[in-house]
């Protein structure tokens, strides 16, 4: 189908697509149009990666805005994908469309998004918008759910499932377009969403799947091609070298962060040999950018790998690290990326070859290694081959023996993906969404609550309602017992319940926080508050490593008076969770005591992305604790606010106000403080030579900081730094060090 023949899309879209070299639709795209996706018909598109799912969604959204008015919402599973889609959709703004993106601040109703034509958001953000009564959600005419097969995910799935059910309730005529990888029960997903189905295996370029064993690549069609392993190589290195010889790039999936880092180090020897002089120069510049993101060993290790043309990618990296790696890999400057499976979840990182090195990973629920699902492996494999860049894509598993060769063909190469299954009936998910459903007014009785859940995938997939009723009754009793719900001619949320739902808290987190705050006798310490929020279900605690049990048991007894709530017995299994929370809280306390980021990473064996994640979660949970304390008039709001501000900026108490000046941050605040500038008022009236010296003779930085502080004359032309200020001896961490070389930044610099 010619793009000019697509009905009910804006006239400008044809020219826009022609500019991108798109004149005809791919077969799955054409089938979607024939099934009415541009005429308001709901659709599930279950097609392989790189087969044009986003254009199907784009046509649906643009036709909805053009023909039916209202707004279009694009739901993504990850914040990284939201940024990617924003860049893609903002191209439409030159045609008069207004695009908005929202992923954070769970307490906001997103009022600023009213009147936007297209909004991009994570499912968690959309769920929170519904809880906060965002009025514009009722104006939606089209919603797109990207990666909808993730309803199968135990953590994210229930939120996506309930969000789609909620939007359907708010907008009975809503067009739903669900984009999915090829799954085993696409028809069931379509039935749940009352949608038509495009179920296709078509790809724009061929994807060859196979298994490497010995000196040969065994392909699914029964053919073989020689791919010898040299004496100095392992299998992954041989595949990477062979791919480089053909001018391609390789994505290697492994099962842990440590394995990703070690594999990148080893494969750097292979990629380095293939680099041109220009590439080496560009990679050195990229490595310098990476080192500026964070002053940690992880940052240094990544930069060292990148200089050789290799990289690793996992959740422990800072967001800027991941973006730099992804962009360089898409540009084929970085030749190989060794990644954990998170990179397979929709981020645009195609490669000539994908190597699934590790097809088992540790599963704590069974205490051992377990095979990955077929769906997950096929998601990884789908990253192979970029249309317009590669003549084909190849996805390769690695076998260490003949029996494993046969097993991998049976288990993954020839296998169909599993059906996706709802995880909503698990109690943690259900208690959260049951409270939100009642608080949002969608259910006012047990019967209405069950009726709401009838609109979910869980109800579509099971004829036995007994389990859902049983778990629903259990969570309702829990919510009643904790004063989040009350029986008033049915069910109603209490004021406290409304607050908990609006704050986007797991009710069990709220109960834990309230129990701890009610146990107080006097003002809490920062560590006590950090520990309180760190042991809630909404915080991912640090693992206890070898030796940690003894270390943190000792810390528990040293600072027991500061800890809120009742500690479990040392002989109780729950004591280990208590200590894991204490370890996480101690990391936050060290961060808020200005310990250098590199020392934090070394002390707790985490990456900069982990530190940022803990800081963000603690900031959110402490803000929620502050709201809960105010709701019950517990009189500890000031102490909680100060602990939140300290963890937000990573500073001791005396620097909080200074660090809140935009552009200052933790290190600059400490340097200014040591130079005698202790408050924003001091900064507004400061001598410019003193500020310039404290900020290490950086005129642009000094001028920006002074402008943000409201200085009457921030201009730094012809200003010389005050020689009496020794900025090189000030600032940094609790140990007095500066935390890294000049020019480096960290989480709290900006």
XYZ file of C-alpha atoms in Angstrom:
750
model
C 0.000 0.000 0.000
C 1.285 3.451 -0.978
C 1.446 5.872 1.967
C -0.626 8.315 -0.121
C -3.523 5.835 0.004
C -3.787 5.753 3.811
C -7.185 7.207 4.752
C -7.991 9.863 7.358
C -4.441 10.900 8.230
C -3.218 14.522 7.973
C -2.271 15.623 4.477
C 1.235 16.538 5.596
C 2.017 12.987 6.733
C 2.613 11.742 3.187
C 5.294 14.351 2.540
C 6.807 13.743 5.966
C 7.124 10.018 5.275
C 8.553 10.656 1.817
C 11.254 12.814 3.447
C 12.184 9.753 5.492
C 12.316 7.568 2.404
C 9.022 5.804 3.167
C 6.777 5.499 0.121
C 5.072 2.181 0.752
C 3.849 0.511 3.908
C 5.242 -2.773 5.123
C 2.735 -5.651 4.870
C 1.816 -5.608 8.611
C 1.329 -1.835 8.433
C -0.877 -2.160 5.354
C -2.911 -4.874 7.083
C -3.388 -2.592 10.098
C -4.742 0.150 7.834
C -7.052 -2.321 6.089
C -8.391 -3.353 9.500
C -9.300 0.231 10.276
C -6.507 1.524 12.504
C -6.790 4.991 10.908
C -10.589 4.939 11.192
C -10.733 4.529 14.960
C -10.739 0.736 15.177
C -8.859 -0.835 18.088
C -6.010 -3.127 17.128
C -3.395 -5.450 18.565
C -0.282 -5.567 16.374
C 1.768 -8.628 17.267
C 4.723 -8.360 14.907
C 8.510 -8.754 15.157
C 10.904 -6.003 16.186
C 11.820 -3.589 13.359
C 8.656 -4.381 11.397
C 7.172 -0.927 11.724
C 4.932 -1.076 14.795
C 5.616 2.565 15.696
C 4.313 3.818 12.341
C 1.089 1.870 12.927
C 0.715 3.702 16.244
C 1.644 7.030 14.671
C -0.991 6.704 11.960
C -3.611 5.788 14.565
C -2.752 8.756 16.808
C -2.548 11.305 13.998
C -5.822 10.162 12.434
C -7.495 10.305 15.865
C -6.327 13.878 16.476
C -7.071 14.948 12.890
C -10.432 13.253 12.349
C -11.998 12.803 15.766
C -10.380 15.515 17.860
C -9.277 14.879 21.391
C -5.856 13.700 22.493
C -3.664 10.685 21.861
C -1.665 8.943 24.592
C 1.398 6.790 23.952
C 2.225 4.523 26.931
C 5.762 3.162 27.227
C 7.173 0.700 29.804
C 10.454 2.566 30.450
C 11.537 6.170 30.910
C 14.299 5.628 28.367
C 11.675 4.759 25.779
C 9.716 7.896 26.657
C 12.746 10.026 25.766
C 13.210 8.111 22.533
C 9.576 8.529 21.492
C 9.586 12.202 22.458
C 12.443 12.838 20.039
C 10.539 10.940 17.359
C 7.154 12.615 17.846
C 8.513 16.137 18.332
C 9.216 16.109 14.593
C 5.452 16.616 14.188
C 5.525 19.953 15.982
C 6.539 21.729 12.780
C 3.132 20.720 11.438
C 1.341 22.373 14.345
C 0.997 19.439 16.738
C 1.842 19.861 20.408
C 3.688 16.961 22.070
C 4.164 16.471 25.822
C 6.112 13.926 27.843
C 5.597 13.052 31.511
C 7.293 10.317 33.521
C 7.870 11.567 37.093
C 6.191 13.303 40.042
C 3.505 10.814 40.980
C 1.534 13.422 42.951
C 0.815 15.644 39.937
C -2.387 15.675 37.906
C -0.359 16.743 34.862
C -2.591 19.751 34.294
C -0.015 21.307 31.985
C -0.651 18.461 29.537
C -4.243 19.540 28.896
C -4.566 20.624 25.283
C -1.566 18.632 24.054
C -2.209 16.586 20.929
C 0.084 13.674 21.837
C 1.294 12.750 25.320
C 4.019 10.180 26.001
C 4.078 8.618 29.478
C 5.008 5.487 31.379
C 2.181 3.240 32.557
C 2.985 4.105 36.194
C 2.635 7.807 35.413
C -0.698 7.289 33.633
C -1.921 5.245 36.591
C -0.930 8.051 38.961
C -2.614 10.653 36.741
C -5.859 8.674 36.957
C -5.523 8.552 40.764
C -5.011 12.318 40.830
C -8.094 12.922 38.670
C -6.297 14.385 35.652
C -9.307 15.761 33.748
C -7.716 15.531 30.319
C -7.648 11.718 30.502
C -11.356 11.900 29.710
C -10.532 13.675 26.444
C -8.470 10.841 25.001
C -9.589 9.473 21.675
C -6.666 7.078 21.147
C -4.294 5.252 23.479
C -1.260 3.270 22.340
C 0.257 0.648 24.642
C 3.808 -0.107 23.539
C 5.315 -3.480 24.495
C 1.912 -4.630 25.780
C 3.230 -8.169 26.259
C 4.831 -6.784 29.440
C 1.488 -7.341 31.177
C 3.216 -10.664 31.828
C 5.838 -8.907 33.980
C 5.199 -9.475 37.697
C 6.292 -5.939 38.643
C 5.077 -3.688 35.819
C 2.366 -5.856 34.310
C -0.512 -5.265 36.761
C -0.141 -1.483 36.479
C -0.316 -1.579 32.685
C -3.270 -3.956 32.845
C -5.260 -1.819 35.292
C -4.310 1.393 33.473
C -5.776 0.127 30.215
C -8.917 -1.036 32.028
C -9.224 2.374 33.716
C -8.820 4.324 30.474
C -11.456 2.135 28.863
C -13.856 2.969 31.711
C -13.143 6.698 31.394
C -13.576 6.683 27.614
C -16.101 4.111 26.356
C -15.324 4.995 22.704
C -11.550 4.960 23.197
C -9.454 3.461 20.404
C -6.797 1.172 21.866
C -3.752 0.225 19.799
C -1.533 -2.353 21.513
C 1.934 -3.076 20.128
C 3.527 -6.375 21.018
C 6.299 -8.724 20.165
C 5.133 -11.989 18.662
C 3.482 -13.890 21.538
C 1.704 -17.192 21.890
C -1.731 -15.746 22.684
C -2.073 -12.539 20.690
C -5.722 -13.405 19.950
C -6.430 -13.514 23.686
C -4.901 -10.045 24.123
C -7.059 -8.776 21.266
C -10.196 -10.296 22.818
C -9.412 -8.617 26.142
C -9.034 -5.214 24.463
C -12.016 -5.767 22.152
C -9.632 -5.200 19.267
C -8.857 -6.605 15.855
C -5.590 -8.476 15.426
C -2.626 -8.236 13.091
C -0.469 -11.261 13.896
C 2.516 -11.424 11.570
C 6.018 -12.858 11.424
C 7.054 -10.591 8.538
C 10.301 -8.627 8.864
C 11.776 -6.058 6.466
C 15.047 -7.949 6.407
C 15.737 -11.600 7.001
C 16.475 -12.789 10.539
C 18.564 -15.938 10.637
C 18.546 -17.791 13.936
C 21.085 -20.369 14.893
C 23.497 -21.874 17.383
C 27.287 -21.713 17.313
C 29.058 -24.937 18.202
C 32.602 -26.011 17.464
C 33.796 -24.069 14.432
C 30.419 -23.704 12.765
C 27.281 -21.648 12.925
C 24.302 -24.011 12.657
C 21.266 -22.220 11.221
C 17.577 -23.016 11.659
C 17.145 -24.062 8.028
C 19.669 -26.855 8.521
C 22.569 -25.104 6.785
C 25.950 -24.436 8.337
C 28.621 -21.826 7.807
C 32.172 -21.953 9.024
C 32.934 -19.644 11.945
C 36.156 -20.865 13.465
C 37.291 -20.120 17.007
C 40.970 -19.219 17.107
C 43.210 -20.479 19.939
C 43.190 -17.072 21.654
C 39.394 -16.644 21.452
C 36.214 -17.784 23.116
C 33.036 -18.279 21.087
C 31.708 -14.768 21.656
C 34.995 -13.210 20.519
C 34.978 -15.367 17.382
C 31.456 -14.231 16.481
C 32.334 -10.573 17.134
C 35.485 -10.810 14.993
C 33.601 -12.495 12.168
C 30.912 -9.789 12.310
C 33.504 -7.005 12.250
C 35.090 -8.541 9.177
C 31.723 -8.076 7.454
C 31.440 -4.469 8.673
C 28.770 -5.206 11.257
C 28.220 -4.660 14.985
C 27.331 -7.171 17.690
C 25.062 -7.106 20.725
C 26.020 -9.721 23.332
C 23.474 -10.616 26.025
C 24.752 -11.986 29.337
C 23.026 -12.746 32.625
C 24.568 -10.301 35.108
C 26.151 -6.894 35.400
C 29.502 -8.356 36.359
C 29.469 -10.612 33.315
C 28.557 -7.665 31.074
C 31.544 -5.688 32.339
C 34.013 -8.564 32.134
C 32.800 -9.554 28.643
C 33.256 -5.978 27.403
C 36.793 -5.909 28.783
C 37.669 -9.154 26.997
C 35.980 -8.260 23.714
C 37.765 -4.910 23.637
C 40.851 -6.763 22.425
C 38.843 -7.999 19.429
C 37.221 -4.671 18.534
C 40.360 -2.578 19.064
C 42.142 -4.397 16.275
C 39.423 -3.357 13.808
C 39.343 0.390 14.594
C 40.468 3.080 12.162
C 42.536 6.054 13.302
C 39.464 8.321 13.064
C 37.370 5.906 15.105
C 40.035 5.714 17.802
C 40.071 9.510 18.031
C 36.267 9.694 18.235
C 36.187 6.948 20.855
C 38.725 8.812 22.995
C 36.409 11.836 22.946
C 33.440 9.635 23.834
C 35.406 8.068 26.706
C 36.147 11.544 28.059
C 32.406 12.342 28.014
C 31.696 9.116 29.867
C 34.234 9.920 32.578
C 32.586 13.312 33.102
C 29.238 11.702 33.857
C 30.381 10.166 37.124
C 33.555 9.867 39.186
C 33.228 6.138 39.909
C 35.146 3.014 38.980
C 32.156 1.948 36.874
C 32.495 5.130 34.830
C 36.224 4.602 34.417
C 35.747 0.950 33.454
C 33.143 1.872 30.853
C 35.358 4.602 29.407
C 38.314 2.211 29.207
C 36.207 -0.331 27.304
C 34.793 2.334 24.979
C 38.276 3.525 24.029
C 38.772 0.052 22.544
C 35.432 0.024 20.721
C 33.480 -2.068 23.240
C 30.953 -1.172 25.947
C 28.695 -2.652 28.592
C 25.103 -1.681 29.380
C 23.123 -2.446 32.534
C 20.900 -0.805 35.134
C 23.869 0.124 37.341
C 24.985 2.745 34.828
C 23.880 6.352 35.079
C 21.231 7.394 32.548
C 23.752 9.558 30.650
C 26.124 6.575 30.463
C 23.429 4.447 28.863
C 22.422 7.149 26.400
C 26.003 7.745 25.272
C 26.554 4.018 24.743
C 23.272 3.565 22.852
C 23.941 6.508 20.526
C 27.505 5.407 19.789
C 26.329 1.861 19.104
C 23.567 3.048 16.762
C 26.221 5.094 14.925
C 28.398 1.947 14.753
C 31.241 3.763 16.503
C 31.081 1.288 19.383
C 31.338 -2.126 17.744
C 30.050 -4.408 20.495
C 27.813 -3.885 23.516
C 27.611 -6.497 26.262
C 24.264 -6.099 27.983
C 21.901 -7.567 30.507
C 18.424 -8.412 29.131
C 17.007 -4.979 30.068
C 18.378 -3.612 26.778
C 16.031 -5.918 24.869
C 12.951 -4.121 26.217
C 12.230 -1.855 23.298
C 15.242 0.495 23.241
C 16.339 1.133 19.655
C 19.717 -0.645 19.539
C 19.829 -2.914 16.473
C 22.957 -4.861 15.523
C 24.085 -7.025 12.622
C 24.396 -9.934 15.003
C 22.922 -10.670 18.391
C 24.687 -13.207 20.592
C 22.723 -14.740 23.461
C 25.696 -15.961 25.463
C 23.853 -16.764 28.685
C 20.449 -18.415 28.407
C 20.129 -19.093 32.125
C 20.086 -16.619 34.993
C 19.823 -16.765 38.758
C 16.278 -16.916 40.126
C 16.090 -16.187 43.851
C 12.634 -17.753 44.118
C 14.097 -21.181 43.342
C 17.613 -20.542 44.623
C 19.380 -21.424 41.387
C 19.859 -20.857 37.672
C 16.767 -21.027 35.482
C 16.332 -20.887 31.686
C 15.111 -17.629 30.185
C 11.673 -17.636 28.588
C 11.332 -18.084 24.846
C 9.674 -14.666 24.614
C 12.608 -12.980 26.328
C 15.193 -14.708 24.139
C 13.207 -13.880 21.000
C 13.080 -10.250 22.137
C 16.868 -10.280 22.299
C 17.129 -11.999 18.926
C 14.826 -9.403 17.401
C 17.518 -6.749 17.873
C 19.464 -8.320 14.980
C 19.394 -6.425 11.689
C 18.688 -2.797 10.889
C 16.573 -2.030 7.805
C 18.523 0.073 5.336
C 21.821 -0.698 7.052
C 22.194 -4.474 7.217
C 21.595 -7.007 4.436
C 20.314 -9.425 7.083
C 20.365 -10.011 10.822
C 21.668 -13.046 12.648
C 20.819 -14.179 16.170
C 23.184 -16.692 17.688
C 23.078 -18.825 20.818
C 26.312 -20.431 22.039
C 26.539 -24.150 22.774
C 29.335 -25.844 24.653
C 28.464 -29.378 23.580
C 26.458 -31.379 21.079
C 23.644 -32.077 23.540
C 23.388 -28.367 24.327
C 23.297 -27.620 20.591
C 20.208 -29.816 20.239
C 18.638 -28.396 23.399
C 19.028 -24.787 22.262
C 17.379 -25.515 18.914
C 14.455 -27.213 20.631
C 14.142 -24.735 23.495
C 14.569 -21.441 21.605
C 15.315 -21.518 17.868
C 12.342 -23.636 16.801
C 10.080 -22.811 19.766
C 7.083 -20.501 19.783
C 6.927 -17.757 22.443
C 4.898 -18.531 25.540
C 1.486 -16.935 26.067
C 1.526 -13.846 28.248
C -0.340 -14.227 31.529
C -1.828 -11.645 33.863
C -0.075 -11.159 37.205
C -2.859 -9.026 38.671
C -4.173 -11.595 41.131
C -0.968 -11.473 43.197
C -1.801 -9.791 46.510
C 0.783 -6.934 46.377
C -0.587 -5.779 43.022
C -4.195 -6.235 43.972
C -4.051 -4.298 47.256
C -2.533 -1.307 45.451
C -5.028 -1.283 42.606
C -8.033 -2.159 44.770
C -7.422 0.955 46.882
C -6.892 3.104 43.782
C -10.065 1.770 42.164
C -12.189 2.645 45.191
C -10.433 5.980 45.830
C -10.886 6.991 42.184
C -14.614 6.305 42.362
C -14.666 3.375 39.943
C -16.004 1.047 42.639
C -18.169 1.754 45.670
C -18.791 -1.794 46.832
C -17.248 -5.243 46.784
C -19.456 -6.109 43.822
C -18.394 -3.031 41.853
C -14.744 -3.717 42.677
C -15.042 -7.236 41.309
C -16.923 -5.868 38.298
C -14.056 -3.468 37.595
C -11.579 -6.334 37.688
C -13.814 -8.122 35.160
C -12.385 -5.690 32.597
C -8.846 -6.956 33.108
C -6.794 -9.546 31.277
C -6.926 -11.723 34.385
C -10.692 -12.034 34.030
C -10.277 -12.756 30.309
C -7.865 -15.585 31.051
C -9.644 -17.408 33.847
C -13.112 -18.829 34.131
C -12.564 -19.490 37.842
C -13.447 -16.305 39.720
C -13.027 -17.907 43.131
C -9.337 -17.068 43.477
C -9.815 -13.451 42.393
C -12.714 -13.055 44.833
C -10.695 -14.621 47.647
C -7.660 -12.384 47.128
C -9.862 -9.314 46.641
C -11.613 -10.002 49.951
C -8.252 -10.424 51.676
C -6.879 -7.115 50.411
C -10.116 -5.287 51.228
C -9.877 -6.559 54.804
C -6.249 -5.383 54.941
C -7.232 -1.933 53.654
C -10.079 -1.724 56.172
C -7.828 -2.795 59.046
C -5.320 -0.041 58.191
C -7.999 2.667 57.885
C -7.473 3.156 54.156
C -11.034 2.009 53.406
C -14.230 2.158 55.419
C -17.617 0.536 55.094
C -20.112 3.308 54.346
C -23.069 2.022 52.337
C -20.549 -0.180 50.591
C -16.873 0.733 50.334
C -15.276 4.169 50.448
C -11.732 5.457 50.770
C -10.943 7.342 53.958
C -9.091 10.652 53.788
C -5.965 8.679 54.595
C -6.767 6.166 51.858
C -7.209 8.968 49.317
C -3.833 10.370 50.356
C -2.098 6.997 50.035
C -3.589 6.434 46.582
C -2.720 9.954 45.417
C 0.857 9.523 46.653
C 1.110 6.369 44.518
C 2.231 4.290 47.479
C 1.801 0.592 48.012
C -0.647 0.557 50.953
C 1.748 -1.732 52.804
C 4.475 0.933 52.422
C 2.096 3.519 53.854
C 1.229 1.243 56.767
C 4.928 0.634 57.497
C 5.709 4.355 57.389
C 2.770 5.278 59.598
C 3.617 2.560 62.124
C 7.167 3.885 62.363
C 6.137 7.527 62.673
C 3.560 6.727 65.345
C 6.267 4.990 67.406
C 8.289 8.213 67.675
C 9.132 9.869 70.945
C 10.781 13.087 69.813
C 12.240 14.092 66.453
C 13.576 11.311 64.232
C 17.141 11.274 62.928
C 17.946 11.146 59.226
C 19.145 7.530 59.507
C 15.951 6.520 61.283
C 13.821 8.025 58.520
C 15.981 6.567 55.767
C 15.715 3.126 57.348
C 11.955 3.502 57.691
C 11.396 4.155 53.988
C 14.069 1.654 52.926
C 12.221 -1.284 54.439
C 8.986 -0.569 52.552
C 7.918 -2.654 49.534
C 8.419 0.430 47.324
C 12.201 0.481 47.906
C 14.537 -2.067 46.341
C 16.932 -2.835 49.163
C 20.625 -3.548 48.705
C 21.607 -7.187 48.984
C 23.414 -8.413 52.057
C 26.777 -9.724 50.888
C 29.277 -11.936 52.647
C 30.116 -10.374 56.007
C 27.232 -7.878 55.889
C 25.056 -9.800 58.346
C 27.559 -9.341 61.142
C 28.479 -5.771 60.155
C 24.908 -4.482 60.038
C 23.785 -6.442 63.073
C 26.468 -4.538 64.968
C 25.286 -1.253 63.423
C 21.711 -2.133 64.367
C 22.648 -2.393 68.038
C 24.872 0.701 67.922
C 22.062 2.882 66.581
C 18.998 0.944 67.674
C 17.526 3.986 69.452
C 17.294 5.844 66.125
C 15.404 3.125 64.266
C 11.639 3.488 64.031
C 9.137 0.731 64.660
C 9.683 -2.647 66.280
C 12.692 -4.646 65.135
C 12.136 -8.365 64.519
C 14.083 -10.894 66.551
C 17.566 -11.821 65.326
C 16.202 -15.352 64.938
C 13.298 -14.227 62.753
C 13.671 -14.461 58.958
C 12.412 -10.864 58.768
C 15.579 -9.669 60.542
C 17.567 -10.117 57.333
C 15.198 -7.730 55.526
C 15.542 -5.299 58.437
C 19.339 -5.370 57.997
C 19.081 -5.022 54.203
C 16.998 -1.912 54.807
C 19.622 -0.669 57.258
C 22.392 -1.176 54.698
C 20.392 0.794 52.126
C 19.698 3.510 54.694
C 23.381 3.724 55.550
C 24.186 4.304 51.873
C 21.699 7.194 51.875
C 23.157 8.577 55.107
C 26.654 8.457 53.611
C 25.376 10.169 50.457
C 23.714 12.888 52.570
C 26.981 13.259 54.528
C 28.742 14.199 51.260
C 30.737 11.016 50.872
C 32.240 10.934 47.384
C 30.363 8.974 44.782
C 33.336 6.790 43.942
C 33.774 5.860 47.603
C 30.051 5.080 47.888
C 30.239 2.842 44.837
C 33.239 1.005 46.262
C 31.855 0.714 49.802
C 28.475 -0.682 48.731
C 29.542 -2.392 45.484
C 27.004 -0.502 43.384
C 27.044 1.575 40.217
C 26.123 5.246 39.780
C 22.730 4.226 38.388
C 22.025 2.268 41.578
C 22.907 5.255 43.744
C 20.677 7.528 41.664
C 17.837 5.010 41.865
C 18.051 4.769 45.658
C 18.246 8.550 46.007
C 15.226 9.096 43.751
C 13.169 6.443 45.545
C 14.085 7.787 48.990
C 13.248 11.341 47.935
C 9.811 10.217 46.724
C 9.093 8.051 49.786
C 10.193 10.745 52.235
C 7.942 13.221 50.442
C 5.119 10.727 50.864
C 6.007 10.290 54.556
C 5.852 14.058 54.984
C 2.347 14.105 53.476
C 1.194 11.208 55.658
C 2.567 12.890 58.788
C 0.679 16.060 57.881
C -2.518 14.090 57.213
C -2.410 12.673 60.758
C -0.911 15.803 62.354
C 2.067 13.895 63.769
C 4.217 17.011 64.129
C 7.381 15.634 62.499
C 7.052 17.226 59.070
C 10.044 19.529 59.496
C 12.412 16.679 60.389
C 11.192 14.603 57.460
C 11.487 17.545 55.074
C 15.075 18.199 56.138
C 16.009 14.529 55.704
C 14.397 14.586 52.255
C 16.262 17.740 51.231
C 19.548 16.295 52.412
C 19.134 13.105 50.427
C 17.860 15.026 47.395
C 21.007 17.135 47.219
C 23.465 14.776 48.909
C 24.572 17.302 51.522
C 24.869 17.833 55.246
C 22.259 19.980 56.949
C 24.224 23.230 56.745
C 24.334 23.093 52.928
C 20.670 22.382 52.174
C 19.582 25.930 51.331
C 22.711 26.664 49.313
C 22.432 23.412 47.346
C 18.875 24.296 46.361
C 20.095 27.221 44.259
C 19.859 25.949 40.694
C 23.262 25.037 39.282
C 24.989 24.688 42.651
C 24.685 21.069 43.825
C 26.630 19.254 46.511
C 30.260 19.888 45.512
C 29.870 23.513 44.544
C 27.822 24.153 47.685
C 30.648 22.802 49.840
C 33.259 24.904 48.017
C 31.158 28.045 48.404
C 30.495 27.270 52.072
C 34.208 26.823 52.790
C 34.799 30.192 51.109
C 32.434 31.817 53.620
C 29.288 31.863 51.447
C 26.861 29.892 53.603
C 23.360 30.854 52.433
C 21.552 31.949 49.254
C 21.466 35.462 50.758
C 25.260 35.354 51.121
C 25.495 34.244 47.491
C 23.258 37.095 46.294
C 25.580 39.604 47.921
C 28.876 37.772 47.464
C 32.064 39.272 46.100
C 32.485 37.961 42.576
C 36.224 37.172 42.881
C 35.428 34.950 45.887
C 32.693 33.091 43.982
C 34.919 32.666 40.927
C 37.731 31.227 43.032
C 35.401 28.920 44.953
C 34.018 27.608 41.667
C 37.505 26.860 40.383
C 37.915 29.821 38.069
C 35.035 28.931 35.785
C 33.499 32.239 34.715
C 30.487 30.779 32.897
C 29.586 28.554 35.834
C 30.060 31.393 38.328
C 27.915 33.768 36.278
C 25.118 31.207 35.918
C 25.125 30.448 39.653
C 25.037 34.155 40.533
C 22.194 34.772 38.068
C 20.191 31.909 39.597
C 20.829 33.278 43.091
C 19.590 36.750 42.098
C 22.940 38.569 42.329
C 22.526 42.213 41.196
C 25.616 42.086 38.944
C 26.457 38.494 37.899
C 28.594 39.492 34.885
C 32.077 37.916 35.202
C 33.980 39.812 32.495
C 37.432 40.908 33.705
C 36.851 39.347 37.142
C 39.897 37.606 38.601
C 39.626 34.852 41.242
C 40.422 35.846 44.807
C 43.848 34.312 45.549
C 42.949 33.937 49.218
C 40.341 31.289 48.360
C 41.931 27.853 47.977
C 39.217 25.994 46.087
C 41.487 23.036 45.476
C 41.485 22.305 49.207
C 37.754 22.621 49.796
C 34.595 20.691 49.110
C 33.981 17.109 48.304
C 33.015 14.393 50.654
C 32.851 13.763 54.325
C 36.522 12.865 54.140
C 37.419 16.320 52.802
C 38.425 15.094 49.371
C 37.089 16.579 46.181
C 36.082 13.267 44.679
C 37.836 13.381 41.352
C 39.726 15.298 38.714
C 38.862 18.839 37.646
C 35.927 18.905 35.270
C 34.283 15.752 36.550
C 30.755 15.865 37.827
C 28.611 13.558 39.872
C 24.992 13.003 40.821
C 24.796 16.134 42.944
C 26.696 18.625 40.789
C 23.693 20.104 39.036
